[in-house]
JSON list of C-alpha atoms in Angstrom, two decimals:
[
{"chain": "A", "resi": 21, "resn": "MET", "atom": "CA", "xyz": [-33.38, 45.13, -6.91]},
{"chain": "A", "resi": 22, "resn": "SER", "atom": "CA", "xyz": [-33.30, 43.83, -2.90]},
{"chain": "A", "resi": 23, "resn": "PRO", "atom": "CA", "xyz": [-30.79, 43.10, -0.94]},
{"chain": "A", "resi": 24, "resn": "SER", "atom": "CA", "xyz": [-31.13, 39.78, -0.84]},
{"chain": "A", "resi": 25, "resn": "GLY", "atom": "CA", "xyz": [-31.40, 39.26, -4.59]},
{"chain": "A", "resi": 26, "resn": "LYS", "atom": "CA", "xyz": [-27.95, 40.69, -4.99]},
{"chain": "A", "resi": 27, "resn": "ALA", "atom": "CA", "xyz": [-26.62, 38.38, -2.81]},
{"chain": "A", "resi": 28, "resn": "ILE", "atom": "CA", "xyz": [-28.15, 35.50, -4.53]},
{"chain": "A", "resi": 29, "resn": "ARG", "atom": "CA", "xyz": [-26.23, 37.13, -7.82]},
{"chain": "A", "resi": 30, "resn": "GLY", "atom": "CA", "xyz": [-23.04, 37.58, -6.33]},
{"chain": "A", "resi": 31, "resn": "VAL", "atom": "CA", "xyz": [-22.98, 33.60, -5.18]},
{"chain": "A", "resi": 32, "resn": "ALA", "atom": "CA", "xyz": [-24.29, 32.55, -8.27]},
{"chain": "A", "resi": 33, "resn": "ALA", "atom": "CA", "xyz": [-21.01, 34.72, -10.43]},
{"chain": "A", "resi": 34, "resn": "VAL", "atom": "CA", "xyz": [-18.82, 33.43, -7.40]},
{"chain": "A", "resi": 35, "resn": "ILE", "atom": "CA", "xyz": [-20.00, 29.20, -8.30]},
{"chain": "A", "resi": 36, "resn": "PHE", "atom": "CA", "xyz": [-20.17, 30.01, -12.19]},
{"chain": "A", "resi": 37, "resn": "LEU", "atom": "CA", "xyz": [-16.54, 31.70, -12.01]},
{"chain": "A", "resi": 38, "resn": "PHE", "atom": "CA", "xyz": [-15.15, 28.31, -9.88]},
{"chain": "A", "resi": 39, "resn": "VAL", "atom": "CA", "xyz": [-16.96, 26.09, -12.21]},
{"chain": "A", "resi": 40, "resn": "VAL", "atom": "CA", "xyz": [-14.67, 27.46, -15.13]},
{"chain": "A", "resi": 41, "resn": "LEU", "atom": "CA", "xyz": [-11.52, 27.55, -12.81]},
{"chain": "A", "resi": 42, "resn": "MET", "atom": "CA", "xyz": [-12.44, 24.13, -12.66]},
{"chain": "A", "resi": 43, "resn": "LEU", "atom": "CA", "xyz": [-12.38, 23.09, -16.37]},
{"chain": "A", "resi": 44, "resn": "VAL", "atom": "CA", "xyz": [-9.98, 25.43, -17.10]},
{"chain": "A", "resi": 45, "resn": "MET", "atom": "CA", "xyz": [-7.62, 23.37, -14.29]},
{"chain": "A", "resi": 46, "resn": "ASN", "atom": "CA", "xyz": [-8.77, 20.06, -15.36]},
{"chain": "A", "resi": 47, "resn": "TYR", "atom": "CA", "xyz": [-8.21, 21.01, -19.45]},
{"chain": "A", "resi": 48, "resn": "TRP", "atom": "CA", "xyz": [-4.44, 22.04, -18.37]},
{"chain": "A", "resi": 49, "resn": "GLY", "atom": "CA", "xyz": [-3.61, 19.16, -16.76]},
{"chain": "A", "resi": 50, "resn": "ASP", "atom": "CA", "xyz": [-4.89, 16.94, -19.67]},
{"chain": "A", "resi": 51, "resn": "TYR", "atom": "CA", "xyz": [-2.85, 19.34, -21.81]},
{"chain": "A", "resi": 52, "resn": "ARG", "atom": "CA", "xyz": [-0.19, 18.96, -19.65]},
{"chain": "A", "resi": 53, "resn": "SER", "atom": "CA", "xyz": [-0.05, 14.95, -19.13]},
{"chain": "A", "resi": 54, "resn": "THR", "atom": "CA", "xyz": [-0.69, 14.60, -23.01]},
{"chain": "A", "resi": 55, "resn": "LYS", "atom": "CA", "xyz": [2.07, 16.99, -23.64]},
{"chain": "A", "resi": 56, "resn": "ARG", "atom": "CA", "xyz": [4.81, 15.93, -21.47]},
{"chain": "A", "resi": 57, "resn": "GLY", "atom": "CA", "xyz": [6.91, 12.95, -22.02]},
{"chain": "A", "resi": 58, "resn": "ASN", "atom": "CA", "xyz": [9.71, 11.35, -21.84]},
{"chain": "A", "resi": 59, "resn": "GLY", "atom": "CA", "xyz": [10.05, 11.56, -25.88]},
{"chain": "A", "resi": 60, "resn": "ASP", "atom": "CA", "xyz": [8.72, 8.22, -26.59]},
{"chain": "A", "resi": 61, "resn": "SER", "atom": "CA", "xyz": [4.98, 8.94, -24.91]},
{"chain": "A", "resi": 62, "resn": "GLN", "atom": "CA", "xyz": [3.62, 7.43, -28.79]},
{"chain": "A", "resi": 63, "resn": "GLU", "atom": "CA", "xyz": [5.65, 4.01, -28.80]},
{"chain": "A", "resi": 64, "resn": "THR", "atom": "CA", "xyz": [4.60, 0.87, -26.99]},
{"chain": "A", "resi": 65, "resn": "THR", "atom": "CA", "xyz": [7.46, -1.03, -25.80]},
{"chain": "A", "resi": 66, "resn": "SER", "atom": "CA", "xyz": [6.65, -5.03, -25.10]},
{"chain": "A", "resi": 67, "resn": "SER", "atom": "CA", "xyz": [7.95, -6.42, -21.78]},
{"chain": "A", "resi": 68, "resn": "ALA", "atom": "CA", "xyz": [10.11, -8.37, -23.59]},
{"chain": "A", "resi": 69, "resn": "GLU", "atom": "CA", "xyz": [12.07, -5.32, -25.83]},
{"chain": "A", "resi": 70, "resn": "ALA", "atom": "CA", "xyz": [11.65, -3.35, -22.06]},
{"chain": "A", "resi": 71, "resn": "THR", "atom": "CA", "xyz": [13.83, -6.18, -20.30]},
{"chain": "A", "resi": 72, "resn": "GLY", "atom": "CA", "xyz": [16.02, -7.29, -22.82]},
{"chain": "A", "resi": 73, "resn": "THR", "atom": "CA", "xyz": [14.36, -10.78, -22.98]},
{"chain": "A", "resi": 74, "resn": "ALA", "atom": "CA", "xyz": [13.08, -12.78, -24.99]},
{"chain": "A", "resi": 75, "resn": "ASP", "atom": "CA", "xyz": [10.44, -15.35, -25.18]},
{"chain": "A", "resi": 76, "resn": "ASP", "atom": "CA", "xyz": [11.01, -18.66, -27.07]},
{"chain": "A", "resi": 77, "resn": "GLY", "atom": "CA", "xyz": [7.60, -19.99, -26.30]},
{"chain": "A", "resi": 78, "resn": "SER", "atom": "CA", "xyz": [8.64, -22.29, -23.31]},
{"chain": "A", "resi": 79, "resn": "GLY", "atom": "CA", "xyz": [7.69, -19.88, -20.48]},
{"chain": "A", "resi": 80, "resn": "GLU", "atom": "CA", "xyz": [10.97, -19.03, -19.57]},
{"chain": "A", "resi": 81, "resn": "THR", "atom": "CA", "xyz": [12.84, -15.96, -20.13]},
{"chain": "A", "resi": 82, "resn": "GLY", "atom": "CA", "xyz": [16.33, -15.68, -21.01]},
{"chain": "A", "resi": 83, "resn": "GLY", "atom": "CA", "xyz": [17.48, -13.08, -19.60]},
{"chain": "A", "resi": 84, "resn": "ASP", "atom": "CA", "xyz": [18.80, -11.78, -16.40]},
{"chain": "A", "resi": 85, "resn": "ALA", "atom": "CA", "xyz": [16.13, -10.53, -13.94]},
{"chain": "A", "resi": 86, "resn": "ALA", "atom": "CA", "xyz": [18.83, -7.79, -12.96]},
{"chain": "A", "resi": 87, "resn": "GLU", "atom": "CA", "xyz": [18.27, -6.29, -16.03]},
{"chain": "A", "resi": 88, "resn": "ALA", "atom": "CA", "xyz": [14.16, -5.38, -15.63]},
{"chain": "A", "resi": 89, "resn": "ARG", "atom": "CA", "xyz": [13.42, -2.21, -15.99]},
{"chain": "A", "resi": 90, "resn": "THR", "atom": "CA", "xyz": [11.03, -0.58, -12.72]},
{"chain": "A", "resi": 91, "resn": "VAL", "atom": "CA", "xyz": [9.12, 2.80, -12.68]},
{"chain": "A", "resi": 92, "resn": "LEU", "atom": "CA", "xyz": [9.24, 4.41, -9.19]},
{"chain": "A", "resi": 93, "resn": "VAL", "atom": "CA", "xyz": [6.96, 6.21, -7.11]},
{"chain": "A", "resi": 94, "resn": "LEU", "atom": "CA", "xyz": [7.62, 9.89, -6.55]},
{"chain": "A", "resi": 95, "resn": "THR", "atom": "CA", "xyz": [4.31, 10.58, -4.33]},
{"chain": "A", "resi": 96, "resn": "ASP", "atom": "CA", "xyz": [1.96, 9.30, -2.02]},
{"chain": "A", "resi": 97, "resn": "GLY", "atom": "CA", "xyz": [-1.72, 8.69, -3.48]},
{"chain": "A", "resi": 98, "resn": "LEU", "atom": "CA", "xyz": [-0.08, 8.42, -7.18]},
{"chain": "A", "resi": 99, "resn": "LYS", "atom": "CA", "xyz": [-3.52, 6.61, -8.99]},
{"chain": "A", "resi": 100, "resn": "PHE", "atom": "CA", "xyz": [-2.98, 3.38, -10.61]},
{"chain": "A", "resi": 101, "resn": "ARG", "atom": "CA", "xyz": [-5.13, 3.06, -13.44]},
{"chain": "A", "resi": 102, "resn": "GLU", "atom": "CA", "xyz": [-6.94, 0.51, -15.76]},
{"chain": "A", "resi": 103, "resn": "LYS", "atom": "CA", "xyz": [-6.21, 2.10, -19.21]},
{"chain": "A", "resi": 104, "resn": "ALA", "atom": "CA", "xyz": [-3.55, 5.07, -20.73]},
{"chain": "A", "resi": 105, "resn": "SER", "atom": "CA", "xyz": [-6.28, 7.64, -19.58]},
{"chain": "A", "resi": 106, "resn": "ARG", "atom": "CA", "xyz": [-6.42, 10.18, -17.19]},
{"chain": "A", "resi": 107, "resn": "ASP", "atom": "CA", "xyz": [-10.75, 8.95, -17.68]},
{"chain": "A", "resi": 108, "resn": "ALA", "atom": "CA", "xyz": [-10.00, 5.60, -16.97]},
{"chain": "A", "resi": 109, "resn": "LYS", "atom": "CA", "xyz": [-11.40, 3.83, -13.82]},
{"chain": "A", "resi": 110, "resn": "MET", "atom": "CA", "xyz": [-8.74, 3.91, -11.07]},
{"chain": "A", "resi": 111, "resn": "ILE", "atom": "CA", "xyz": [-7.67, 0.23, -9.70]},
{"chain": "A", "resi": 112, "resn": "GLY", "atom": "CA", "xyz": [-5.54, 1.89, -6.72]},
{"chain": "A", "resi": 113, "resn": "GLN", "atom": "CA", "xyz": [-3.50, 3.93, -5.19]},
{"chain": "A", "resi": 114, "resn": "LEU", "atom": "CA", "xyz": [0.21, 3.70, -4.79]},
{"chain": "A", "resi": 115, "resn": "ASN", "atom": "CA", "xyz": [2.47, 5.13, -2.41]},
{"chain": "A", "resi": 116, "resn": "GLU", "atom": "CA", "xyz": [5.68, 6.40, -2.91]},
{"chain": "A", "resi": 117, "resn": "GLY", "atom": "CA", "xyz": [8.99, 4.56, -2.78]},
{"chain": "A", "resi": 118, "resn": "ASP", "atom": "CA", "xyz": [6.58, 1.76, -4.79]},
{"chain": "A", "resi": 119, "resn": "ARG", "atom": "CA", "xyz": [8.41, 0.11, -7.47]},
{"chain": "A", "resi": 120, "resn": "LEU", "atom": "CA", "xyz": [6.41, -1.30, -10.18]},
{"chain": "A", "resi": 121, "resn": "ASP", "atom": "CA", "xyz": [7.66, -3.64, -12.91]},
{"chain": "A", "resi": 122, "resn": "TYR", "atom": "CA", "xyz": [8.03, -1.43, -16.58]},
{"chain": "A", "resi": 123, "resn": "LEU", "atom": "CA", "xyz": [6.03, -3.18, -19.39]},
{"chain": "A", "resi": 124, "resn": "GLY", "atom": "CA", "xyz": [5.71, 0.01, -21.63]},
{"chain": "A", "resi": 125, "resn": "THR", "atom": "CA", "xyz": [4.93, 3.12, -22.38]},
{"chain": "A", "resi": 126, "resn": "GLU", "atom": "CA", "xyz": [1.41, 4.32, -24.06]},
{"chain": "A", "resi": 127, "resn": "ASP", "atom": "CA", "xyz": [0.24, 8.15, -24.87]},
{"chain": "A", "resi": 128, "resn": "GLY", "atom": "CA", "xyz": [2.41, 9.29, -22.39]},
{"chain": "A", "resi": 129, "resn": "TRP", "atom": "CA", "xyz": [1.37, 6.60, -19.35]},
{"chain": "A", "resi": 130, "resn": "TYR", "atom": "CA", "xyz": [3.70, 3.64, -18.26]},
{"chain": "A", "resi": 131, "resn": "LYS", "atom": "CA", "xyz": [2.19, 0.52, -18.36]},
{"chain": "A", "resi": 132, "resn": "VAL", "atom": "CA", "xyz": [3.15, -1.23, -15.31]},
{"chain": "A", "resi": 133, "resn": "ARG", "atom": "CA", "xyz": [2.79, -4.45, -13.18]},
{"chain": "A", "resi": 134, "resn": "ALA", "atom": "CA", "xyz": [2.53, -4.20, -9.22]},
{"chain": "A", "resi": 135, "resn": "GLN", "atom": "CA", "xyz": [3.82, -6.70, -6.92]},
{"chain": "A", "resi": 136, "resn": "ASP", "atom": "CA", "xyz": [0.68, -8.46, -6.77]},
{"chain": "A", "resi": 137, "resn": "GLY", "atom": "CA", "xyz": [1.23, -8.86, -10.74]},
{"chain": "A", "resi": 138, "resn": "THR", "atom": "CA", "xyz": [-1.82, -6.34, -11.09]},
{"chain": "A", "resi": 139, "resn": "GLU", "atom": "CA", "xyz": [-1.30, -4.87, -14.70]},
{"chain": "A", "resi": 140, "resn": "GLY", "atom": "CA", "xyz": [-2.37, -1.07, -14.71]},
{"chain": "A", "resi": 141, "resn": "PHE", "atom": "CA", "xyz": [-1.02, 2.44, -16.59]},
{"chain": "A", "resi": 142, "resn": "VAL", "atom": "CA", "xyz": [0.78, 5.21, -13.94]},
{"chain": "A", "resi": 143, "resn": "SER", "atom": "CA", "xyz": [1.50, 8.58, -15.20]},
{"chain": "A", "resi": 144, "resn": "THR", "atom": "CA", "xyz": [4.63, 9.17, -17.12]},
{"chain": "A", "resi": 145, "resn": "ASN", "atom": "CA", "xyz": [4.86, 12.82, -15.91]},
{"chain": "A", "resi": 146, "resn": "ASP", "atom": "CA", "xyz": [8.50, 13.06, -13.94]},
{"chain": "A", "resi": 147, "resn": "GLN", "atom": "CA", "xyz": [6.39, 14.92, -10.78]},
{"chain": "A", "resi": 148, "resn": "TYR", "atom": "CA", "xyz": [4.81, 11.76, -10.32]},
{"chain": "A", "resi": 149, "resn": "SER", "atom": "CA", "xyz": [7.25, 8.61, -11.41]},
{"chain": "A", "resi": 150, "resn": "LYS", "atom": "CA", "xyz": [10.48, 7.76, -12.70]},
{"chain": "A", "resi": 151, "resn": "LEU", "atom": "CA", "xyz": [11.42, 5.38, -15.25]},
{"chain": "A", "resi": 152, "resn": "GLU", "atom": "CA", "xyz": [15.17, 3.45, -13.76]},
{"chain": "A", "resi": 153, "resn": "LYS", "atom": "CA", "xyz": [16.87, 1.43, -15.41]}
]
C-alpha cells in the first residue's frame, strides 16, 4: 500500500474513533440526565402544589409570595428548553445566579418560569441547577 493510502486509512480510523466516542458520550449524558434526579423525577407537580397556594378561579392566589419555590441556576450557559427533553428546542441560555419560578418536576427536568414570563424546562442535575425553598 502506498504511503498516501496508509495516511488516508489512518485519518479514517481516527475519524471513526472520534465519532464512536461522541456517540458514547451523548448516550452517557442522556443516561445520566434521566437517572439522576432528586427522587421525584417521575412526578409532576402543579404550580399551586409547589407554592402551597390554591386557585379559587378568581385569578388571585391565596398564598404568600414568600412561600414560592425557585430554581437557582448554578452555571453559565444552562440551556432553557421548550420541553422536558435534551432533544427539545432551546428557548435560550441562562446565567449563573438566575432565579426561576418553580412550576413542577417532570422526567428529571424542572418546569420553570423566567422573569419575562417564558415557561420552559431546565435540568435537575445538581451541577447545573438547585431547587430552593
